[in-house]
Amino acid sequence: MRRKGIRFNKHSVIVTWLISYISVLLVPIMISAILYAATWHVVESEINRANESMLRQMEQAIDGNLAGIERLSLEIALNRRVAGFINAQQPLTDSDYYDLVSIAGDLRVYQVANDFIEQIYIYYKNSDTVLSARDHIDSRTLYGRLREKDGTSYEEWKAFFDKRYIREYVPVTMRGDGEPVKAVMYAKSITLDHTDQPGAVIVFVIKDSKLLDNIAPANQASIAVVDKQNRLVASTGFDHNPAAPVYDRLTNKHGLLYETISGKEVAVSYTTSDSTGWKYVSMIPAELFDDKMKTMKLLIYSSIGLSLVIGGIVTFLSLRKNYNPISVLIRSLSVKSGISFDEGSNEYGYLEEALNTTFAEKEKIDQRLRRHRDAIRSHLFQSLLKGRLEQNVPVHESFAAHDIRLASPYFAVLLFHIDHYGKLDSSGYPDPRMDRLLHFIIMNVVEEVAGSVHHAFTTEMDDMLACIVNFGAEPDEEELRRIAAQVKSFLLDHFHIRLTAAISGIHQELYGIPHAYQETLEALEYRLVMGSGEIIRYGDLPGSDTARPAGSYYYPLHVEQQLINFVKTGDHEKASAMIDEIIGMNVSGAGGKRDFLERVNPVDRLTGCETIMEMQVQLREVLGEVCRLIQEERSQEQSNLLSQQVLSFIKDRYNDENLNISMLGEAFGLTPSYLSKQFKTQTGKALLDVISMTRLEEAKRLLPDAKLSVSEIARKVGYADINTFNRIFKKFEGITPGKYREL
């Protein structure tokens, strides 16, 4: 048919008619389904009422008997002779055998008092003795008589009884002279005053037939008892164990559901015991109550048939008048997409072609975005280093868009300057392709070296390469030096490329990254002093940690001006005298300094210079050696005092959970990195290791005391987390604290 100038083919009309037809039928079908469900609910309620009283009776009877066993287990555990035999060991003495006879007599009395119990065993772990009312055996013999299934190994069976505390019902099979018999085992540990003793377990064995002795199920109904592990505890009406419903599917306290068991559909009613958590299940074949649904099914099927006829007529009539939306949609697509619609063609095929074209264009846009993804990602890192991130877009959202995950809140920056291109040198002619290749190689090497332990993100920064290191392990400035050294060595060995590397300090959170980048720029500027091809740490720069104390050297402004004037006028004698005076003022006062002055002999070195440039070089060298001597002497004077103060502080505060390098830095007014470096230089030991070893020495002193648990000892020596204490103890001692206590 035609609608507003567009022809639709017969196939499309039929498909649309079928869709509309099904839509019209939904209402009557839903009404029929509701009626059927309501009727089915009535039948379900009837089944529940029929089985509810039987299941409750069974639950009350079994729970009452199990409660009696609980009381009996408590009475046995309090028996003086039963508890007294726990400490007996192999080999048993005559006195022990006498006690066994007495205990067996007591067990016979307990067993006769409760005919619900088939047998009582007491398993003494210390002597591997199993005692019953009839005889005494060992654990392996009991394993042969009593276990859950044939495939259970002795080790698995014994592991169950070796648990510290047992209070559990387990379905088992009794094996004796006759046929195997299904039973239920209740195992309960005897509570001990001293938890380090092996203890004993009381075992009650109940035949499953006794559990259901007084239960009279309805005709053709089968009864099953299922525990929380979905194990069949007892059943009636089965020649063998049924494929009982999974325990987790019986989610409510009681209810009704339908299952297919052994190829037959059954109605499963169940209730749950409050004391044991067992599911008491009644299964009745569905065919017994299906006859009650026949009349309702006939009415429902008739109404569905009538709905099919009426719905078909109504759909056909309405379809002739309401096919306009497809026409409007195709006309809109034809105009906006530029794809013409041929009359007589399949409109659904046209829709598919238009959508595929749209998806293809979207895929092309995605491909272009992926090609520029590296540039966008690099721009993000450049903005992060310069502290110029977009204010309207949270940085964490930008990271998520580029699949960037952070391992910790600690960051540092490495900056690499290319001093020589090595094998990739273009002989003085700029080659952009060679530059891109070189940067690509260096970026991959840096990410590979740093990314083995940490997260590394590289980008180009003003003809240099910057690497943001997000520490995946404990922050360590020596680790940054290792990364820089490994990168330099690899590029020099394989490509003859020489680099200068600048290393920042360690900063917390993202806002510290721009500060770290500025530190690398300052460190790289020091390349003019140290020379190219070096690894320069910001922490090693003069004045980076603490300001130089006033009066550390003598070189006032007027003296400097006098020296400049002497040099300008070429007055060598006065210039040399001035240099001698400056050096004398800076190194006088100690015999060691005088020896140094005689050894260096700065006057002879300066007077031996032939040009002012040579004099300048010699002057710098002499002044550098003088400054190094002063720094070494000051460091030597303060070394013992600083390290001793730190050690004393650690010994006084080792039990403080907050004791770390940051806390020590605050206490002594130094940065944590500088304090750690100075301490290691003076003592040869890492500061964190000294803190850990001090705590562990105290822990080893406390571990032999059995009154204190390992957790208490960990807290006493400053560890809030027992797992951290165990890990550090094993790292330094080679064994766990528990093993150390045993040894």
XYZ file of C-alpha atoms in Angstrom, residues 43-698:
656
model
C -3.723 -24.884 44.924
C -0.370 -23.994 46.434
C -2.041 -22.776 49.608
C -3.964 -26.034 49.869
C -0.763 -28.054 49.463
C 0.978 -25.945 52.077
C -1.826 -26.421 54.591
C -1.744 -30.177 53.944
C 1.970 -30.442 54.619
C 2.526 -27.690 57.178
C 1.291 -29.601 60.221
C 3.295 -32.706 59.280
C 6.518 -30.738 58.769
C 6.065 -28.805 62.035
C 5.423 -32.055 63.896
C 8.586 -33.543 62.420
C 10.585 -30.400 63.237
C 9.400 -30.321 66.865
C 10.047 -34.040 67.380
C 13.565 -33.993 65.915
C 14.549 -30.669 67.514
C 13.352 -31.988 70.892
C 15.514 -35.098 70.585
C 18.516 -33.063 69.417
C 18.080 -30.698 72.366
C 18.206 -33.749 74.644
C 21.489 -34.750 73.010
C 22.839 -31.237 73.594
C 22.050 -31.489 77.299
C 23.534 -34.978 77.469
C 26.762 -33.761 75.782
C 27.106 -31.053 78.428
C 26.573 -33.593 81.209
C 29.243 -35.897 79.713
C 31.689 -33.003 79.302
C 31.283 -32.147 82.998
C 31.909 -35.763 84.057
C 35.059 -35.799 86.201
C 36.402 -39.078 84.834
C 35.758 -38.054 81.202
C 37.539 -34.733 81.621
C 40.369 -36.233 83.648
C 41.425 -38.623 80.877
C 42.184 -35.777 78.442
C 45.768 -35.429 79.692
C 46.554 -39.153 79.256
C 49.321 -39.958 76.756
C 50.589 -43.040 74.945
C 51.576 -45.563 76.121
C 48.612 -45.976 78.480
C 49.306 -47.128 82.003
C 47.350 -49.619 84.088
C 45.706 -46.694 85.834
C 44.650 -45.323 82.455
C 43.058 -48.648 81.497
C 41.165 -48.661 84.762
C 39.866 -45.174 83.991
C 38.786 -46.371 80.537
C 36.637 -49.097 82.072
C 35.009 -46.571 84.417
C 34.308 -44.121 81.622
C 32.858 -46.883 79.415
C 30.462 -47.773 82.246
C 29.340 -44.160 82.461
C 28.789 -44.078 78.685
C 26.558 -47.189 78.883
C 24.423 -45.414 81.458
C 24.123 -42.333 79.238
C 23.302 -44.459 76.193
C 20.623 -46.501 77.949
C 19.023 -43.310 79.267
C 18.374 -42.058 75.695
C 17.184 -44.699 73.201
C 17.381 -42.075 70.442
C 21.183 -42.516 70.416
C 22.708 -45.451 68.541
C 26.245 -45.076 69.927
C 28.432 -42.638 71.914
C 32.155 -42.191 71.267
C 34.739 -39.991 72.984
C 37.832 -39.256 70.902
C 40.861 -38.249 73.044
C 43.330 -36.505 70.695
C 46.301 -36.529 73.074
C 46.431 -40.337 73.330
C 44.636 -41.134 70.032
C 42.077 -43.154 72.005
C 38.439 -43.568 70.995
C 36.208 -44.899 73.796
C 32.632 -46.190 73.458
C 30.233 -48.073 75.725
C 31.479 -51.387 74.278
C 35.187 -51.027 73.603
C 38.056 -48.638 73.058
C 39.808 -48.171 69.675
C 42.016 -45.658 67.921
C 41.080 -42.895 65.457
C 41.870 -44.946 62.340
C 39.511 -47.723 63.440
C 36.802 -45.146 64.073
C 37.494 -43.808 60.580
C 36.778 -47.280 59.201
C 33.479 -47.451 61.086
C 32.195 -43.938 60.686
C 32.709 -41.416 57.860
C 30.653 -39.263 55.549
C 31.442 -41.015 52.257
C 33.720 -43.683 50.825
C 35.945 -41.112 49.088
C 36.824 -39.335 52.357
C 40.520 -39.896 53.158
C 41.775 -40.472 56.686
C 43.630 -37.158 56.636
C 40.425 -35.281 55.686
C 38.472 -37.184 58.340
C 41.087 -36.431 61.017
C 41.325 -32.767 59.989
C 37.635 -32.410 60.838
C 38.237 -33.660 64.407
C 41.499 -31.726 64.838
C 39.734 -28.366 64.645
C 40.025 -26.276 67.795
C 36.286 -26.301 68.517
C 33.593 -28.484 66.932
C 29.845 -28.302 67.362
C 28.363 -29.745 64.201
C 25.915 -32.297 62.780
C 27.272 -34.377 59.883
C 25.493 -37.128 57.873
C 27.643 -40.278 57.895
C 27.532 -43.956 56.990
C 28.015 -46.596 59.706
C 30.118 -49.513 58.494
C 30.207 -52.681 60.470
C 29.744 -56.390 59.930
C 26.482 -55.956 58.036
C 25.271 -53.551 55.387
C 26.264 -49.865 55.678
C 23.655 -47.820 57.545
C 22.894 -44.135 57.076
C 23.208 -42.104 60.260
C 23.734 -38.610 61.663
C 26.843 -37.780 63.693
C 26.835 -34.950 66.256
C 30.380 -33.946 67.226
C 31.100 -31.514 70.061
C 34.451 -30.513 71.551
C 35.009 -30.644 75.298
C 35.885 -27.100 76.379
C 39.295 -26.837 78.044
C 40.700 -24.329 80.498
C 44.055 -24.464 78.687
C 43.532 -23.909 74.971
C 47.008 -25.193 74.052
C 46.000 -28.809 74.911
C 44.662 -31.070 72.113
C 41.399 -31.767 73.972
C 38.682 -34.323 73.190
C 35.524 -34.674 71.076
C 32.210 -36.289 72.082
C 30.527 -38.064 69.150
C 26.845 -39.105 69.161
C 25.636 -41.394 66.367
C 21.918 -41.486 65.489
C 20.467 -43.691 62.779
C 18.481 -41.699 60.244
C 15.616 -44.170 60.611
C 15.219 -43.110 64.276
C 15.019 -39.443 63.228
C 11.855 -40.144 61.224
C 10.402 -43.023 63.296
C 7.272 -41.194 64.410
C 6.611 -39.345 61.140
C 3.676 -40.544 59.016
C 3.938 -38.789 55.595
C 0.929 -38.297 53.366
C 0.243 -40.731 50.563
C 2.982 -40.832 47.917
C 4.875 -38.092 49.800
C 8.598 -38.333 50.437
C 10.373 -36.723 53.392
C 13.944 -35.396 53.385
C 16.041 -33.490 55.924
C 18.790 -31.310 54.396
C 21.476 -29.459 56.396
C 23.134 -26.084 55.619
C 25.815 -27.743 53.471
C 23.049 -29.264 51.267
C 23.799 -32.720 52.647
C 20.967 -35.215 53.010
C 20.626 -35.962 56.721
C 17.665 -38.381 56.576
C 14.857 -39.335 54.184
C 11.845 -41.645 53.696
C 10.155 -42.788 50.525
C 13.391 -43.163 48.545
C 15.241 -46.297 47.528
C 18.424 -44.263 47.517
C 19.502 -40.707 48.270
C 17.410 -38.314 46.168
C 18.780 -35.344 44.312
C 17.449 -33.032 47.001
C 16.881 -29.322 46.215
C 19.885 -27.098 46.761
C 19.766 -25.619 50.278
C 20.418 -22.085 49.026
C 17.333 -22.228 46.785
C 15.115 -22.759 49.825
C 15.652 -19.142 50.766
C 12.662 -18.488 53.055
C 11.900 -19.934 56.455
C 9.103 -21.993 54.863
C 7.422 -22.145 51.485
C 6.548 -24.119 48.372
C 8.349 -24.542 45.051
C 8.419 -26.940 42.134
C 11.356 -29.059 41.085
C 12.155 -31.838 38.651
C 13.716 -34.660 40.658
C 14.706 -37.962 39.056
C 12.817 -36.938 35.907
C 9.517 -36.215 37.711
C 7.968 -32.880 38.612
C 7.249 -32.605 42.301
C 5.824 -29.984 44.644
C 8.378 -29.264 47.372
C 7.118 -27.916 50.698
C 9.698 -27.006 53.312
C 10.234 -25.422 56.695
C 13.404 -24.432 58.573
C 14.471 -25.384 62.078
C 15.376 -22.438 64.320
C 17.828 -24.485 66.384
C 19.805 -26.405 63.715
C 19.024 -24.529 60.514
C 18.008 -27.816 58.828
C 15.426 -27.799 56.053
C 12.565 -30.278 56.541
C 11.291 -31.040 53.047
C 8.153 -32.817 51.830
C 8.002 -33.787 48.140
C 4.665 -34.744 46.507
C 4.243 -35.645 42.797
C 2.637 -32.743 40.963
C 0.255 -35.078 39.148
C -1.744 -35.646 42.384
C -3.100 -32.102 42.387
C -2.866 -31.296 38.642
C -6.424 -32.559 38.110
C -7.745 -29.606 40.110
C -6.384 -27.253 37.446
C -8.048 -28.900 34.402
C -11.265 -26.851 34.440
C -9.403 -23.585 34.868
C -6.984 -24.515 32.079
C -9.921 -25.169 29.720
C -11.406 -21.730 30.459
C -8.062 -20.024 30.005
C -7.312 -21.778 26.712
C -10.799 -20.835 25.416
C -10.306 -17.184 26.312
C -6.882 -17.150 24.623
C -8.385 -18.638 21.416
C -11.162 -16.047 21.367
C -8.568 -13.328 21.926
C -6.578 -14.597 18.940
C -9.538 -14.225 16.598
C -10.745 -10.840 17.848
C -7.199 -9.497 18.178
C -6.370 -10.460 14.597
C -9.349 -8.584 13.220
C -8.726 -5.474 15.346
C -5.022 -5.438 14.481
C -5.632 -5.733 10.753
C -8.107 -2.839 10.783
C -5.935 -0.562 12.889
C -2.811 -1.384 10.858
C -4.402 0.039 7.696
C -4.781 3.402 9.428
C -1.689 3.529 11.645
C 1.319 2.693 9.508
C 2.309 6.336 9.295
C 5.256 6.376 11.832
C 7.448 4.242 9.553
C 6.698 6.562 6.663
C 7.611 9.647 8.686
C 10.827 8.042 9.956
C 12.017 7.016 6.503
C 11.198 10.413 5.035
C 13.196 12.098 7.831
C 16.189 9.823 7.325
C 16.051 10.288 3.563
C 16.223 14.067 3.970
C 18.813 14.312 6.774
C 21.159 11.467 5.843
C 21.133 12.102 2.094
C 20.353 8.422 1.352
C 17.411 8.201 -1.034
C 14.653 5.632 -0.547
C 13.684 3.629 -3.666
C 9.999 2.924 -3.995
C 9.144 -0.737 -3.651
C 12.302 -1.551 -1.705
C 12.352 -2.983 1.814
C 11.971 -0.115 4.266
C 13.593 -2.149 7.051
C 16.599 -2.739 4.821
C 16.724 1.000 4.220
C 16.672 1.627 7.981
C 19.493 -0.885 8.442
C 21.588 0.796 5.728
C 21.042 4.244 7.250
C 22.011 3.027 10.744
C 25.101 1.213 9.440
C 26.205 4.393 7.683
C 25.793 6.342 10.913
C 27.758 3.745 12.903
C 30.533 3.745 10.287
C 30.896 7.514 10.582
C 31.013 7.184 14.371
C 33.765 4.545 14.034
C 35.808 6.896 11.837
C 35.485 9.644 14.455
C 36.629 7.208 17.169
C 39.636 6.206 15.073
C 40.672 9.832 14.647
C 40.366 10.341 18.395
C 42.522 7.267 19.044
C 45.205 8.589 16.670
C 45.384 11.804 18.678
C 45.065 10.101 22.057
C 48.815 10.104 22.734
C 49.025 13.817 21.988
C 46.070 14.554 24.290
C 47.579 12.370 27.015
C 50.931 14.127 26.623
C 49.200 17.511 26.860
C 47.556 16.364 30.115
C 50.947 15.501 31.640
C 52.453 18.783 30.439
C 49.617 20.727 32.051
C 50.041 18.681 35.241
C 53.782 19.444 35.380
C 53.193 23.166 34.825
C 50.219 23.300 37.210
C 47.824 24.480 34.484
C 45.048 21.904 34.577
C 41.535 22.712 33.410
C 39.533 24.063 36.317
C 36.201 22.782 34.961
C 37.358 19.155 34.596
C 38.504 17.299 37.766
C 41.920 15.746 37.283
C 40.695 12.338 38.418
C 38.095 12.341 35.641
C 40.837 13.170 33.122
C 42.911 10.261 34.468
C 39.956 7.883 34.169
C 39.342 8.997 30.544
C 42.947 8.042 29.677
C 42.899 4.830 31.759
C 45.534 6.214 34.187
C 45.555 4.557 37.616
C 47.608 5.821 40.554
C 49.350 3.382 42.902
C 50.036 5.747 45.825
C 49.914 9.466 46.787
C 53.725 9.830 46.430
C 55.237 11.408 43.302
C 58.586 12.526 41.931
C 59.777 13.904 38.584
C 62.776 12.910 36.454
C 63.939 15.353 33.741
C 66.298 14.208 30.958
C 68.319 16.584 28.770
C 69.936 15.176 25.614
C 73.621 16.206 25.538
C 74.649 14.137 22.512
C 72.543 12.227 19.996
C 75.082 9.425 19.558
C 74.259 7.097 16.655
C 71.196 9.196 15.836
C 73.234 12.367 15.312
C 72.210 13.997 12.026
C 75.647 15.672 11.570
C 74.490 19.120 12.533
C 71.441 19.208 10.289
C 68.098 19.292 12.140
C 65.939 16.305 11.300
C 62.473 16.364 12.951
C 61.933 12.691 12.201
C 65.160 11.754 13.945
C 64.168 13.877 16.948
C 60.815 12.151 17.184
C 62.473 8.745 16.927
C 64.986 9.637 19.636
C 62.279 10.918 21.973
C 60.208 7.821 21.304
C 63.150 5.553 22.225
C 63.983 7.438 25.414
C 60.338 7.599 26.535
C 59.931 3.840 26.076
C 63.179 3.076 27.906
C 62.193 5.326 30.831
C 58.696 3.821 31.104
C 60.120 0.295 30.897
C 62.753 0.858 33.605
C 60.573 2.848 36.011
C 57.400 0.876 35.259
C 58.851 -2.422 36.475
C 58.024 -1.410 40.069
C 56.273 1.953 39.871
C 53.881 3.773 37.537
C 55.707 6.037 35.076
C 54.209 8.672 32.746
C 56.483 10.422 30.212
C 56.052 13.523 28.048
C 58.125 16.097 26.175
C 58.840 19.388 27.913
C 60.689 22.087 25.918
C 63.038 19.724 23.999
C 63.517 17.681 27.176
C 61.823 14.543 28.429
C 59.991 14.523 31.763
C 58.908 11.403 33.633
C 56.341 11.534 36.453
C 57.036 8.622 38.820
C 54.111 7.429 40.935
C 55.672 5.161 43.566
C 54.233 1.666 43.699
C 56.421 0.699 46.654
C 57.840 2.680 49.584
C 59.138 6.093 48.379
C 62.921 6.119 48.133
C 65.163 8.767 46.541
C 67.834 6.132 45.900
C 65.312 4.305 43.723
C 65.033 7.453 41.555
C 68.802 7.556 41.199
C 68.790 3.873 40.188
C 66.174 4.519 37.498
C 68.095 7.488 36.079
C 71.403 5.576 36.121
C 69.883 2.542 34.382
C 68.299 4.713 31.659
C 71.574 6.595 31.050
C 73.581 3.355 30.938
C 71.195 1.623 28.518
C 71.063 4.530 26.056
C 74.821 5.048 26.211
C 75.598 1.345 25.635
C 73.117 0.771 22.806
C 72.824 4.154 21.054
C 75.800 6.177 22.411
C 73.293 8.784 23.569
C 74.496 10.946 26.474
C 71.934 12.365 28.868
C 71.904 14.662 31.872
C 69.269 13.595 34.428
C 67.703 15.838 37.067
C 65.845 14.315 40.024
C 63.287 16.083 42.192
C 62.409 15.411 45.794
C 59.444 13.200 46.796
C 56.091 14.989 47.091
C 52.614 13.961 48.169
C 49.386 14.324 46.177
C 48.997 15.677 42.649
C 49.478 19.329 43.615
C 53.110 18.515 44.496
C 53.972 17.525 40.901
C 54.446 21.127 39.605
C 56.735 21.810 42.585
C 58.707 18.662 41.762
C 59.041 19.775 38.135
C 60.403 23.163 39.223
C 62.944 21.351 41.394
C 64.178 19.369 38.363
C 64.550 22.592 36.366
C 66.630 24.093 39.166
C 68.710 20.918 39.392
C 69.239 20.898 35.609
C 70.521 24.466 35.735
C 73.260 23.206 38.078
C 74.543 21.266 35.027
C 76.660 24.365 34.330
C 78.542 23.629 37.558
C 78.681 19.822 37.595
C 79.005 19.383 33.835
C 76.954 17.423 31.306
C 76.187 13.720 31.539
C 75.640 13.732 35.314
C 72.733 12.715 37.553
C 71.800 15.787 39.606
C 69.479 15.503 42.593
C 67.700 18.583 43.812
C 68.491 17.504 47.390
C 72.225 17.688 46.592
C 72.098 21.314 45.471
C 73.706 23.857 47.819
C 71.021 25.391 50.035
C 68.324 22.919 48.988
C 67.796 21.436 52.452
C 68.896 24.143 54.912
C 70.191 27.648 54.459
C 73.888 28.154 54.876
C 74.608 29.540 58.373
C 75.722 33.138 58.526
C 79.508 33.586 58.702
C 80.235 30.142 57.249
C 82.954 31.746 55.089
C 84.620 35.166 54.901
C 84.139 36.993 51.582
C 82.456 40.388 52.124
C 81.339 42.547 49.213
C 84.065 45.202 49.600
C 86.787 42.527 49.584
C 85.286 41.047 46.401
C 85.266 44.493 44.780
C 88.913 45.055 45.764
C 89.920 41.729 44.222
C 88.089 42.596 41.000
C 89.854 45.927 40.821
C 93.281 44.350 41.391
C 92.636 41.902 38.572
C 91.384 44.654 36.232
C 94.541 46.747 36.836
C 96.761 43.692 36.440
C 98.225 44.087 39.950
C 99.214 40.456 40.417
C 100.999 40.958 43.705
C 98.067 42.630 45.447
C 95.577 40.164 43.918
C 97.637 37.227 45.233
C 97.911 38.827 48.647
C 94.161 39.394 48.694
C 93.509 35.721 47.798
C 95.906 34.644 50.572
C 94.085 36.855 53.032
C 90.630 35.491 52.033
C 91.775 31.882 52.263
C 93.592 32.542 55.519
C 90.487 34.082 57.070
C 88.353 31.097 56.006
C 90.698 28.276 57.060
C 92.539 29.725 60.068
C 91.932 28.497 63.566
C 92.802 24.777 63.406
C 95.895 22.743 62.727
C 94.069 20.557 60.197
C 93.132 23.636 58.174
C 96.701 24.897 58.168
C 97.840 21.511 56.869
C 95.202 21.772 54.197
C 96.430 25.276 53.245
C 99.977 24.038 52.927
C 98.898 21.035 50.894
C 96.706 22.993 48.480
C 99.165 25.949 48.251
C 96.643 28.292 46.592
C 99.049 31.200 46.165
C 101.523 29.192 44.096
C 98.695 27.779 41.988
C 97.273 31.221 41.277
C 100.639 32.878 40.644
C 101.499 30.073 38.259
C 98.620 30.961 36.002
C 99.531 32.627 32.718
C 96.113 34.101 31.953
C 93.204 35.494 33.892
C 91.017 32.589 32.634
C 93.438 30.065 34.150
C 93.495 32.103 37.351
C 89.707 32.027 37.438
C 89.673 28.227 37.032
C 92.310 27.731 39.714
C 90.512 30.135 42.038
C 87.272 28.186 41.672
C 89.032 24.909 42.357
C 90.760 26.264 45.463
C 87.577 27.816 46.817
C 85.685 24.571 46.085
C 88.207 22.528 48.074
C 88.086 25.032 50.932
C 84.288 24.885 51.090
C 84.317 21.091 50.971
C 86.791 20.961 53.857
C 84.619 23.254 55.972
C 81.486 21.240 55.212
C 83.237 17.958 56.013
C 84.487 19.282 59.336
C 81.090 20.606 60.304
C 79.414 17.381 59.263
C 81.990 15.394 61.268
C 81.424 17.569 64.333
C 77.650 17.122 64.191
C 77.527 13.515 63.010
C 77.853 11.817 66.368
C 75.498 14.274 68.055
C 72.734 13.968 65.405
C 72.870 10.172 65.073
C 72.981 9.689 68.867
C 70.011 12.017 69.337
C 68.025 10.138 66.689
C 68.862 6.743 68.234
C 67.873 7.992 71.681
C 64.585 9.349 70.315
C 63.814 5.985 68.648
C 64.531 4.022 71.856
C 62.194 6.323 73.810
C 59.367 6.276 71.245
C 59.628 2.846 69.559
C 56.188 1.843 70.949
C 54.487 4.828 69.291
C 52.476 3.667 66.264
C 53.095 7.017 64.526
C 56.902 6.773 64.734
C 58.301 7.142 61.194
C 60.784 9.250 59.219
C 58.310 12.136 58.924
C 57.831 12.226 62.701
C 61.622 12.219 63.244
C 62.027 15.003 60.672
C 59.482 17.161 62.512
C 61.115 16.417 65.866
C 64.585 17.514 64.662
C 63.428 20.324 62.338
C 64.782 18.606 59.195
C 63.182 17.293 56.020
C 62.602 13.509 56.177
C 64.775 12.837 53.100
C 67.692 14.908 54.433
C 67.503 13.354 57.902
C 67.395 9.841 56.423
C 70.380 10.581 54.183
C 72.468 12.102 56.996
C 71.676 9.238 59.366
C 72.727 6.634 56.801
C 75.906 8.579 56.001
C 76.846 8.762 59.672
C 75.866 5.251 60.806
C 75.782 3.215 57.583
C 72.232 2.028 58.401
C 68.845 2.889 56.907
C 66.659 4.853 59.320
C 63.562 2.692 58.728
C 65.603 -0.470 59.361
C 66.856 0.933 62.691
C 63.260 1.692 63.778
C 62.141 -1.830 62.802
C 65.144 -3.537 64.469
C 64.624 -1.578 67.706
C 60.996 -2.692 67.838
C 61.857 -6.296 66.982
C 64.493 -6.514 69.730
C 61.826 -5.601 72.292
